[in-house]
CSV table of C-alpha atoms in Angstrom, one decimal:
chain,number,residue,atom,x,y,z
A,124,MET,CA,3.9,-21.7,31.2
A,125,LEU,CA,4.7,-18.2,30.3
A,126,PRO,CA,6.0,-17.3,26.8
A,127,LYS,CA,9.8,-16.9,26.6
A,128,ILE,CA,11.3,-13.8,25.2
A,129,THR,CA,15.0,-13.5,24.4
A,130,LEU,CA,16.4,-10.0,23.8
A,131,TYR,CA,19.6,-9.9,21.9
A,132,TYR,CA,21.2,-6.5,22.4
A,133,ASP,CA,24.3,-4.4,22.2
A,134,VAL,CA,24.8,-1.3,24.3
A,135,ILE,CA,25.9,0.7,21.2
A,136,SER,CA,22.3,0.5,20.1
A,137,PRO,CA,19.9,3.1,21.6
A,138,TYR,CA,16.9,1.2,20.2
A,139,SER,CA,18.1,-1.8,22.1
A,140,TRP,CA,18.0,0.3,25.3
A,141,ILE,CA,14.4,1.2,24.6
A,142,ALA,CA,13.5,-2.5,23.9
A,143,PHE,CA,15.3,-3.5,27.1
A,144,GLU,CA,13.5,-1.1,29.4
A,145,THR,CA,10.1,-1.8,27.7
A,146,LEU,CA,10.5,-5.5,28.0
A,147,LEU,CA,11.6,-5.2,31.6
A,148,ARG,CA,8.4,-3.2,32.3
A,149,TYR,CA,6.2,-5.7,30.6
A,150,GLN,CA,8.0,-8.6,32.4
A,151,LYS,CA,6.8,-7.1,35.7
A,152,LYS,CA,3.2,-7.7,34.5
A,153,GLU,CA,4.1,-11.4,34.2
A,154,TYR,CA,3.6,-11.4,30.4
A,155,PHE,CA,6.6,-13.6,29.8
A,156,ASP,CA,10.0,-14.8,31.0
A,157,LEU,CA,12.7,-12.6,29.8
A,158,ILE,CA,16.2,-13.8,28.8
A,159,LEU,CA,18.8,-11.1,28.2
A,160,LYS,CA,21.6,-12.0,25.8
A,161,PRO,CA,24.3,-9.4,25.0
A,162,ILE,CA,25.7,-9.7,21.5
A,163,PHE,CA,28.3,-7.8,19.4
A,164,LEU,CA,26.3,-5.8,16.9
A,165,GLY,CA,29.4,-5.1,14.8
A,166,GLY,CA,29.6,-8.8,14.2
A,167,VAL,CA,26.0,-9.0,13.1
A,168,MET,CA,26.3,-6.1,10.7
A,169,LYS,CA,29.5,-7.6,9.2
A,170,GLU,CA,28.1,-11.1,8.9
A,171,THR,CA,24.8,-9.9,7.2
A,172,SER,CA,26.4,-7.1,5.1
A,173,ASN,CA,24.1,-4.6,6.7
A,174,ARG,CA,25.1,-1.0,7.3
A,175,PRO,CA,24.3,1.1,10.4
A,176,PRO,CA,21.4,3.6,9.8
A,177,ALA,CA,23.7,6.5,10.5
A,178,MET,CA,25.6,5.7,7.2
A,179,VAL,CA,22.7,7.1,5.2
A,180,PRO,CA,22.8,10.8,6.2
A,181,ALA,CA,19.0,11.3,6.0
A,182,LYS,CA,18.6,8.3,8.3
A,183,GLY,CA,21.2,9.8,10.8
A,184,ARG,CA,19.2,13.0,10.9
A,185,TYR,CA,15.9,11.2,11.3
A,186,MET,CA,17.4,9.0,14.1
A,187,GLU,CA,18.2,12.0,16.2
A,188,LYS,CA,14.7,13.4,16.0
A,189,ASP,CA,13.2,9.9,16.4
A,190,LEU,CA,15.2,9.2,19.5
A,191,ASP,CA,13.9,12.5,21.0
A,192,MET,CA,10.3,11.4,20.2
A,193,MET,CA,10.9,7.9,21.6
A,194,SER,CA,12.4,9.5,24.7
A,195,ARG,CA,9.3,11.4,25.4
A,196,TYR,CA,7.0,8.4,24.6
A,197,TYR,CA,8.9,6.0,26.9
A,198,GLY,CA,9.7,8.5,29.6
A,199,MET,CA,13.5,7.9,29.1
A,200,LYS,CA,16.2,10.3,28.2
A,201,LEU,CA,18.5,9.7,25.3
A,202,VAL,CA,21.4,11.9,24.2
A,203,GLN,CA,23.4,11.1,21.1
A,204,PRO,CA,27.1,10.5,21.7
A,205,LYS,CA,29.2,13.6,20.6
A,206,ASP,CA,31.1,11.6,17.9
A,207,PHE,CA,28.9,8.6,17.2
A,208,PHE,CA,31.2,7.2,14.5
A,209,ASP,CA,34.2,7.3,16.8
A,210,THR,CA,32.2,5.8,19.6
A,211,ALA,CA,30.6,3.0,17.5
A,212,ILE,CA,33.3,2.1,15.1
A,213,THR,CA,36.7,3.2,16.3
A,214,LYS,CA,36.2,2.4,20.0
A,215,GLY,CA,33.4,-0.1,19.7
A,216,THR,CA,31.5,-2.1,22.3
A,217,LEU,CA,33.1,-5.5,22.0
A,218,ASN,CA,34.8,-5.1,25.4
A,219,ALA,CA,31.6,-3.6,27.0
A,220,VAL,CA,29.5,-6.6,26.0
A,221,ARG,CA,32.3,-9.0,27.1
A,222,PHE,CA,32.3,-7.2,30.5
A,223,LEU,CA,28.5,-7.8,30.6
A,224,ALA,CA,29.0,-11.5,29.9
A,225,ALA,CA,31.6,-11.7,32.7
A,226,ILE,CA,29.3,-9.8,35.1
A,227,GLU,CA,26.5,-12.2,34.4
A,228,LYS,CA,28.8,-15.2,35.2
A,229,GLU,CA,30.0,-13.5,38.4
A,230,ASP,CA,26.4,-12.9,39.5
A,231,SER,CA,23.5,-12.7,37.1
A,232,LYS,CA,21.6,-10.1,39.1
A,233,TYR,CA,24.1,-7.5,38.0
A,234,LEU,CA,23.4,-7.9,34.3
A,235,VAL,CA,20.4,-5.5,34.2
A,236,PRO,CA,22.0,-2.6,36.1
A,237,ALA,CA,25.4,-3.0,34.4
A,238,SER,CA,23.7,-3.0,30.9
A,239,ARG,CA,21.7,0.1,31.8
A,240,GLU,CA,24.8,1.8,33.2
A,241,PHE,CA,26.6,1.3,29.9
A,242,TRP,CA,23.7,2.8,28.0
A,243,LYS,CA,23.6,5.7,30.4
A,244,ARG,CA,27.4,6.3,29.7
A,245,LEU,CA,27.0,6.1,25.9
A,246,TRP,CA,23.4,7.4,25.3
A,247,LEU,CA,22.9,9.8,28.1
A,248,ARG,CA,26.1,11.2,29.6
A,249,GLN,CA,28.3,11.1,26.5
A,250,GLU,CA,31.0,9.2,28.4
A,251,SER,CA,33.2,6.5,27.0
A,252,ALA,CA,32.6,2.8,27.6
A,253,HIS,CA,35.7,1.0,26.2
A,254,GLU,CA,38.5,1.5,28.7
A,255,GLU,CA,39.3,-0.4,31.9
A,256,SER,CA,38.6,2.7,34.0
A,257,ASP,CA,35.1,2.8,32.4
A,258,PHE,CA,34.4,-0.7,33.5
A,259,LEU,CA,35.7,0.0,37.0
A,260,GLU,CA,33.2,2.9,37.1
A,261,VAL,CA,30.3,0.8,35.9
A,262,GLY,CA,31.1,-1.9,38.5
A,263,ASP,CA,31.3,0.7,41.2
A,264,LYS,CA,28.0,2.4,40.2
A,265,ILE,CA,26.1,-0.8,40.4
A,266,GLY,CA,27.5,-1.6,43.8
A,267,LEU,CA,29.8,-4.4,42.9
A,268,LYS,CA,32.6,-4.9,45.5
A,269,LYS,CA,36.2,-4.0,44.4
A,270,GLU,CA,37.4,-7.7,44.5
A,271,SER,CA,34.4,-8.8,42.4
A,272,ILE,CA,35.2,-6.1,39.8
A,273,ASP,CA,38.8,-7.2,39.6
A,274,GLY,CA,37.6,-10.8,39.1
A,275,VAL,CA,35.2,-9.7,36.3
A,276,LEU,CA,37.9,-7.6,34.6
A,277,LYS,CA,40.2,-10.6,34.6
A,278,LYS,CA,37.5,-12.9,33.4
A,279,MET,CA,36.3,-10.7,30.5
A,280,SER,CA,39.1,-11.6,28.1
A,281,SER,CA,39.1,-15.3,28.9
A,282,PRO,CA,38.2,-17.7,26.1
A,283,SER,CA,35.0,-18.8,27.8
A,284,ILE,CA,33.6,-15.3,28.1
A,285,LYS,CA,34.7,-14.4,24.5
A,286,ASP,CA,32.7,-17.5,23.6
A,287,VAL,CA,29.6,-16.4,25.3
A,288,ILE,CA,29.5,-13.2,23.1
A,289,LYS,CA,30.5,-15.2,20.0
A,290,ASN,CA,27.8,-17.8,20.7
A,291,ASN,CA,25.0,-15.2,21.5
A,292,THR,CA,25.9,-13.3,18.3
A,293,ALA,CA,25.9,-16.5,16.2
A,294,GLU,CA,22.6,-17.5,17.8
A,295,ALA,CA,21.0,-14.2,16.9
A,296,ILE,CA,22.3,-14.4,13.3
A,297,ALA,CA,21.1,-18.0,12.9
A,298,ASP,CA,17.6,-16.7,14.1
A,299,GLY,CA,17.6,-14.1,11.3
A,300,ALA,CA,19.1,-11.0,13.0
A,301,PHE,CA,20.6,-8.3,10.9
A,302,GLY,CA,20.6,-5.6,13.5
A,303,ALA,CA,19.6,-4.9,17.2
A,304,PRO,CA,17.5,-5.2,19.1
A,305,TRP,CA,16.5,-8.6,18.0
A,306,ILE,CA,13.6,-10.1,20.0
A,307,LYS,CA,12.8,-13.8,19.8
A,308,VAL,CA,9.4,-14.8,21.1
A,309,GLU,CA,8.5,-18.4,21.9
A,310,LYS,CA,5.1,-19.3,23.0
A,311,ALA,CA,4.2,-22.3,25.2
A,312,ASN,CA,2.4,-23.9,22.3
A,313,GLY,CA,5.6,-23.9,20.3
A,314,GLU,CA,4.7,-21.0,18.0
A,315,ARG,CA,7.6,-18.6,17.6
A,316,HIS,CA,8.3,-15.3,15.8
A,317,SER,CA,11.2,-12.9,15.9
A,318,PHE,CA,10.9,-9.1,15.8
A,319,PHE,CA,13.4,-6.5,14.8
A,320,GLY,CA,13.4,-3.1,16.5
A,321,SER,CA,12.1,-1.4,19.6
A,322,ASP,CA,8.6,-0.5,18.2
A,323,ARG,CA,6.9,-3.8,17.9
A,324,MET,CA,5.5,-4.1,21.4
A,325,PRO,CA,1.9,-3.9,20.1
A,326,GLN,CA,2.5,-6.8,17.8
A,327,ILE,CA,4.5,-8.8,20.5
A,328,CYS,CA,1.5,-8.4,22.8
A,329,PHE,CA,-0.9,-9.4,20.0
A,330,PHE,CA,1.3,-12.5,19.3
A,331,ILE,CA,1.3,-13.6,23.0
A,332,GLU,CA,-2.4,-12.7,23.3
A,333,LYS,CA,-2.0,-10.0,26.0
A,334,PRO,CA,-3.3,-6.4,25.9
A,335,PHE,CA,-0.8,-3.8,24.8
A,336,LEU,CA,-0.5,-1.3,27.7
A,337,GLY,CA,1.5,1.5,26.1
A,338,PRO,CA,4.9,2.6,27.2
A,339,LEU,CA,4.2,2.0,30.9
A,340,ILE,CA,5.9,5.2,31.9
A,341,GLU,CA,4.4,5.0,35.4
A,342,GLU,CA,6.6,1.8,36.0
A,343,GLU,CA,9.5,3.8,34.9
A,344,CYS,CA,8.8,6.5,37.5
A,345,ARG,CA,8.2,4.0,40.3
A,346,SER,CA,11.4,2.2,39.6
A,347,LYS,CA,13.4,5.4,39.0
A,348,ILE,CA,15.4,3.9,36.2
B,184,MET,CA,-8.7,22.5,14.4
B,185,LEU,CA,-7.6,18.9,13.9
B,186,PRO,CA,-4.0,18.0,13.4
B,187,LYS,CA,-3.0,17.5,9.8
B,188,ILE,CA,-1.3,14.3,8.7
B,189,THR,CA,0.3,13.9,5.3
B,190,LEU,CA,1.1,10.4,4.1
B,191,TYR,CA,3.8,10.1,1.4
B,192,TYR,CA,3.5,6.7,-0.2
B,193,ASP,CA,4.4,4.6,-3.2
B,194,VAL,CA,2.3,1.5,-4.1
B,195,ILE,CA,5.6,-0.5,-4.4
B,196,SER,CA,5.9,-0.3,-0.6
B,197,PRO,CA,3.8,-2.8,1.4
B,198,TYR,CA,4.5,-0.9,4.6
B,199,SER,CA,3.0,2.1,2.9
B,200,TRP,CA,-0.2,0.1,2.4
B,201,ILE,CA,-0.3,-0.8,6.1
B,202,ALA,CA,0.2,2.9,7.0
B,203,PHE,CA,-2.4,3.9,4.5
B,204,GLU,CA,-5.1,1.6,5.8
B,205,THR,CA,-4.2,2.4,9.5
B,206,LEU,CA,-4.4,6.1,9.0
B,207,LEU,CA,-7.7,5.8,7.1
B,208,ARG,CA,-9.1,3.9,10.0
B,209,TYR,CA,-7.9,6.4,12.6
B,210,GLN,CA,-9.1,9.3,10.4
B,211,LYS,CA,-12.7,7.9,10.8
B,212,LYS,CA,-12.3,8.6,14.6
B,213,GLU,CA,-11.7,12.2,13.7
B,214,TYR,CA,-8.2,12.1,15.0
B,215,PHE,CA,-6.8,14.3,12.2
B,216,ASP,CA,-7.3,15.5,8.6
B,217,LEU,CA,-5.5,13.1,6.3
B,218,ILE,CA,-3.7,14.2,3.1
B,219,LEU,CA,-2.5,11.5,0.7
B,220,LYS,CA,0.5,12.2,-1.5
B,221,PRO,CA,1.8,9.6,-3.9
B,222,ILE,CA,5.5,9.8,-4.4
B,223,PHE,CA,8.1,7.9,-6.5
B,224,LEU,CA,10.0,5.8,-3.9
B,225,GLY,CA,12.8,5.0,-6.4
B,226,GLY,CA,13.5,8.7,-6.5
B,227,VAL,CA,13.7,9.0,-2.8
B,228,MET,CA,16.1,6.0,-2.5
B,229,LYS,CA,18.3,7.4,-5.2
B,230,GLU,CA,18.4,10.9,-3.8
B,231,THR,CA,19.2,9.8,-0.3
B,232,SER,CA,21.6,6.9,-1.3
B,233,ASN,CA,19.4,4.5,0.6
B,234,ARG,CA,19.0,0.9,-0.4
B,235,PRO,CA,15.7,-1.1,-0.3
B,236,PRO,CA,15.6,-3.5,2.7
B,237,ALA,CA,15.4,-6.5,0.3
B,238,MET,CA,19.0,-5.8,-0.8
B,239,VAL,CA,20.3,-7.2,2.5
B,240,PRO,CA,19.3,-10.9,2.2
B,241,ALA,CA,18.6,-11.3,6.0
B,242,LYS,CA,16.3,-8.2,5.8
B,243,GLY,CA,14.5,-9.7,2.8
B,244,ARG,CA,13.9,-12.9,4.7
B,245,TYR,CA,12.7,-11.0,7.8
B,246,MET,CA,10.4,-8.8,5.7
B,247,GLU,CA,8.5,-11.8,4.4
B,248,LYS,CA,7.8,-13.1,7.9
B,249,ASP,CA,7.2,-9.6,9.3
B,250,LEU,CA,4.6,-8.9,6.6
B,251,ASP,CA,2.8,-12.1,7.6
B,252,MET,CA,2.8,-11.0,11.2
B,253,MET,CA,1.6,-7.5,10.3
B,254,SER,CA,-1.1,-9.0,8.1
B,255,ARG,CA,-2.5,-10.8,11.1
B,256,TYR,CA,-2.2,-7.8,13.4
B,257,TYR,CA,-3.9,-5.4,11.0
B,258,GLY,CA,-6.4,-7.9,9.6
B,259,MET,CA,-5.1,-7.3,6.1
B,260,LYS,CA,-3.7,-9.8,3.6
B,261,LEU,CA,-0.3,-9.3,2.0
B,262,VAL,CA,1.4,-11.6,-0.5
B,263,GLN,CA,4.9,-10.9,-1.7
B,264,PRO,CA,5.2,-10.4,-5.5
B,265,LYS,CA,6.7,-13.5,-7.2
B,266,ASP,CA,9.7,-11.6,-8.5
B,267,PHE,CA,10.0,-8.6,-6.3
B,268,PHE,CA,13.2,-7.3,-7.9
B,269,ASP,CA,11.7,-7.4,-11.3
B,270,THR,CA,8.5,-5.8,-10.1
B,271,ALA,CA,10.2,-3.1,-8.1
B,272,ILE,CA,13.3,-2.2,-10.1
B,273,THR,CA,12.8,-3.4,-13.7
B,274,LYS,CA,9.1,-2.5,-14.1
B,275,GLY,CA,8.8,0.0,-11.3
B,276,THR,CA,5.9,2.1,-10.1
B,277,LEU,CA,6.6,5.5,-11.6
B,278,ASN,CA,3.7,5.1,-14.1
B,279,ALA,CA,1.4,3.7,-11.3
B,280,VAL,CA,2.0,6.8,-9.1
B,281,ARG,CA,1.5,9.1,-12.1
B,282,PHE,CA,-1.8,7.3,-12.8
B,283,LEU,CA,-2.7,8.0,-9.2
B,284,ALA,CA,-1.9,11.7,-9.6
B,285,ALA,CA,-3.9,11.9,-12.7
B,286,ILE,CA,-6.9,10.1,-11.1
B,287,GLU,CA,-6.8,12.6,-8.2
B,288,LYS,CA,-6.9,15.5,-10.7
B,289,GLU,CA,-9.8,13.8,-12.5
B,290,ASP,CA,-11.8,13.3,-9.3
B,291,SER,CA,-10.1,13.2,-5.9
B,292,LYS,CA,-12.6,10.7,-4.5
B,293,TYR,CA,-11.0,8.0,-6.6
B,294,LEU,CA,-7.5,8.3,-5.1
B,295,VAL,CA,-8.1,6.0,-2.1
B,296,PRO,CA,-9.8,3.1,-4.1
B,297,ALA,CA,-7.2,3.4,-6.9
B,298,SER,CA,-4.2,3.3,-4.6
B,299,ARG,CA,-5.7,0.3,-2.8
B,300,GLU,CA,-6.3,-1.4,-6.1
B,301,PHE,CA,-2.7,-1.0,-7.0
B,302,TRP,CA,-1.6,-2.5,-3.7
B,303,LYS,CA,-4.0,-5.4,-4.2
B,304,ARG,CA,-2.5,-6.0,-7.6
B,305,LEU,CA,1.1,-5.9,-6.4
B,306,TRP,CA,0.9,-7.2,-2.8
B,307,LEU,CA,-2.1,-9.5,-2.9
B,308,ARG,CA,-2.8,-10.9,-6.3
B,309,GLN,CA,0.7,-10.9,-7.7
B,310,GLU,CA,-0.4,-9.0,-10.8
B,311,SER,CA,1.5,-6.4,-12.7
B,312,ALA,CA,0.9,-2.7,-12.3
B,313,HIS,CA,2.9,-0.9,-15.0
B,314,GLU,CA,1.1,-1.5,-18.4
B,315,GLU,CA,-1.7,0.5,-19.9
B,316,SER,CA,-4.0,-2.6,-19.6
B,317,ASP,CA,-3.2,-2.7,-15.9
B,318,PHE,CA,-4.3,0.9,-15.5
B,319,LEU,CA,-7.5,0.2,-17.5
B,320,GLU,CA,-8.3,-2.6,-15.1
B,321,VAL,CA,-7.7,-0.4,-12.1
B,322,GLY,CA,-9.9,2.3,-13.5
B,323,ASP,CA,-12.6,-0.3,-14.2
B,324,LYS,CA,-12.4,-1.9,-10.8
B,325,ILE,CA,-13.0,1.3,-9.0
B,326,GLY,CA,-16.0,2.2,-11.1
B,327,LEU,CA,-14.5,4.9,-13.3
B,328,LYS,CA,-16.3,5.4,-16.6
B,329,LYS,CA,-14.5,4.4,-19.8
B,330,GLU,CA,-14.2,8.0,-21.0
B,331,SER,CA,-12.8,9.2,-17.6
B,332,ILE,CA,-10.2,6.4,-17.8
B,333,ASP,CA,-9.2,7.4,-21.2
B,334,GLY,CA,-8.8,11.0,-20.0
B,335,VAL,CA,-6.7,9.9,-17.1
B,336,LEU,CA,-4.5,7.8,-19.3
B,337,LYS,CA,-3.9,10.7,-21.6
B,338,LYS,CA,-3.3,13.0,-18.6
B,339,MET,CA,-0.8,10.8,-16.8
B,340,SER,CA,2.2,11.6,-19.0
B,341,SER,CA,1.5,15.3,-19.2
B,342,PRO,CA,4.1,17.7,-17.7
B,343,SER,CA,1.7,18.9,-15.0
B,344,ILE,CA,1.0,15.3,-13.7
B,345,LYS,CA,4.7,14.4,-13.9
B,346,ASP,CA,5.3,17.6,-11.8
B,347,VAL,CA,2.8,16.5,-9.2
B,348,ILE,CA,4.9,13.3,-8.5
B,349,LYS,CA,8.2,15.2,-8.8
B,350,ASN,CA,7.0,17.8,-6.4
B,351,ASN,CA,5.5,15.4,-3.9
B,352,THR,CA,8.7,13.4,-3.9
B,353,ALA,CA,10.9,16.5,-3.5
B,354,GLU,CA,8.6,17.7,-0.7
B,355,ALA,CA,9.0,14.3,1.2
B,356,ILE,CA,12.8,14.4,0.7
B,357,ALA,CA,13.0,18.0,1.9
B,358,ASP,CA,11.0,16.9,5.0
B,359,GLY,CA,13.7,14.2,5.7
B,360,ALA,CA,12.3,11.1,4.0
B,361,PHE,CA,14.7,8.3,3.0
B,362,GLY,CA,12.0,5.7,2.4
B,363,ALA,CA,8.3,5.1,2.6
B,364,PRO,CA,5.8,5.4,4.2
B,365,TRP,CA,6.8,8.9,5.4
B,366,ILE,CA,4.2,10.5,7.7
B,367,LYS,CA,4.3,14.2,8.5
B,368,VAL,CA,2.3,15.2,11.5
B,369,GLU,CA,1.4,18.9,12.0
B,370,LYS,CA,-0.5,19.9,15.2
B,371,ALA,CA,-2.8,22.9,15.5
B,372,ASN,CA,-0.2,24.6,17.8
B,373,GLY,CA,2.4,24.5,15.1
B,374,GLU,CA,4.4,21.5,16.6
B,375,ARG,CA,5.4,19.0,13.9
B,376,HIS,CA,7.2,15.7,13.7
B,377,SER,CA,7.7,13.2,10.9
B,378,PHE,CA,7.6,9.5,11.3
B,379,PHE,CA,9.1,6.8,9.1
B,380,GLY,CA,7.4,3.4,8.8
B,381,SER,CA,4.1,1.8,9.4
B,382,ASP,CA,4.6,0.9,13.1
B,383,ARG,CA,4.6,4.3,14.8
B,384,MET,CA,0.8,4.7,15.3
B,385,PRO,CA,1.3,4.5,19.1
B,386,GLN,CA,3.8,7.4,19.0
B,387,ILE,CA,1.7,9.4,16.5
B,388,CYS,CA,-1.3,9.1,18.9
B,389,PHE,CA,0.9,10.1,21.8
B,390,PHE,CA,2.1,13.1,19.8
B,391,ILE,CA,-1.4,14.3,18.9
B,392,GLU,CA,-2.6,13.5,22.4
B,393,LYS,CA,-5.2,10.8,21.5
B,394,PRO,CA,-5.5,7.3,22.8
B,395,PHE,CA,-3.9,4.5,20.7
B,396,LEU,CA,-6.7,2.1,19.8
B,397,GLY,CA,-4.8,-0.7,18.3
B,398,PRO,CA,-5.1,-2.0,14.7
B,399,LEU,CA,-8.8,-1.2,14.5
B,400,ILE,CA,-9.5,-4.5,12.7
B,401,GLU,CA,-13.2,-4.1,13.3
B,402,GLU,CA,-13.2,-1.0,11.1
B,403,GLU,CA,-11.6,-3.0,8.4
B,404,CYS,CA,-14.3,-5.7,8.6
B,405,ARG,CA,-17.1,-3.1,8.6
B,406,SER,CA,-15.7,-1.3,5.5
B,407,LYS,CA,-14.8,-4.6,3.8
B,408,ILE,CA,-11.6,-3.2,2.5
């Protein structure tokens, strides 16, 4: 039995994007079974009285340079939203993650491309990701048919979908999360450990007793993410 | 010409200890020239309006588990001080880092063992590290002669030693630091990048174009740190 890794993520978090792509690349090596759970990061921050890194000016300045370094290391491209505060706090991503939960219910194979599409909007193309027209574009980009998109849009504000995000978020907090990405690793022998952040792949590999293979950029290029 | 890495650290920070040992291990591979600069982390936090991770309860809980995982990964042992708040805030490490600056002036070869000895007191044996008797013990442990220790103790409160810590701390802040460890990497071609935290060795290796070799635990065992 393979270890089980659960990634709790919100598309507002660029480090979640890095963890998402890295875990998907390692998953192809059959290192583990990967479960993806969108959460609402705003809820986690509020519940744990944490503050986003950008609230400390020096951290905000570091993050910009760090994301550039991480982009190069992981062969991804990351571009800071023009007005991050407005994007993250005023507009928020609660509807985006609800859209993801509804997409997964519609057909789980769309969860990966839809999540990635949101990150590309927010952290690459500086586009918005909170209006109905944004969701229509995401659905269209990932090849979802018009009637499916309509169904997803209807579903996303239903109590059952709201509950998916609420429950995922509560589950992450109960596991100890205070930010995103939050990565829960459960081994076949019952041992478990949860990691915060995108830069713990060497320790995750150590924990599941597999060699760390670096950023696996060649996978990236092959799959043309 | 080798790249130049400057580690800014305070012995109150366990992640600084991890970065310190990791960089010393990689230095043996002739990856870079390493410069060690003790700073006063309290000053950095105040200047940048940052808060220590332990102030968010969920972060404090995570840190304990994370340090355990990092201990295993790096083949080190780390034990949380009994009363971290008292150790870090009430007693503080300003005198400890001043003692380090004075030790370096006395004879720079003592800086590494003295720094390590402070971490062992605080993050392994749950001992104090702020009283004159503590400094006497550190000096004795690293094999410094009685008259040298007395000289260092006299020197540590002199304006010139206070200035070393003040200047190192200001230098780290000017470079963007908001916490510790802060790792400044300068390549021979003039390119530079600064990293925050103990877990960026894979990216540091990537930046200086050298293979990442993992935690190098075998070095640890050979040198019996």
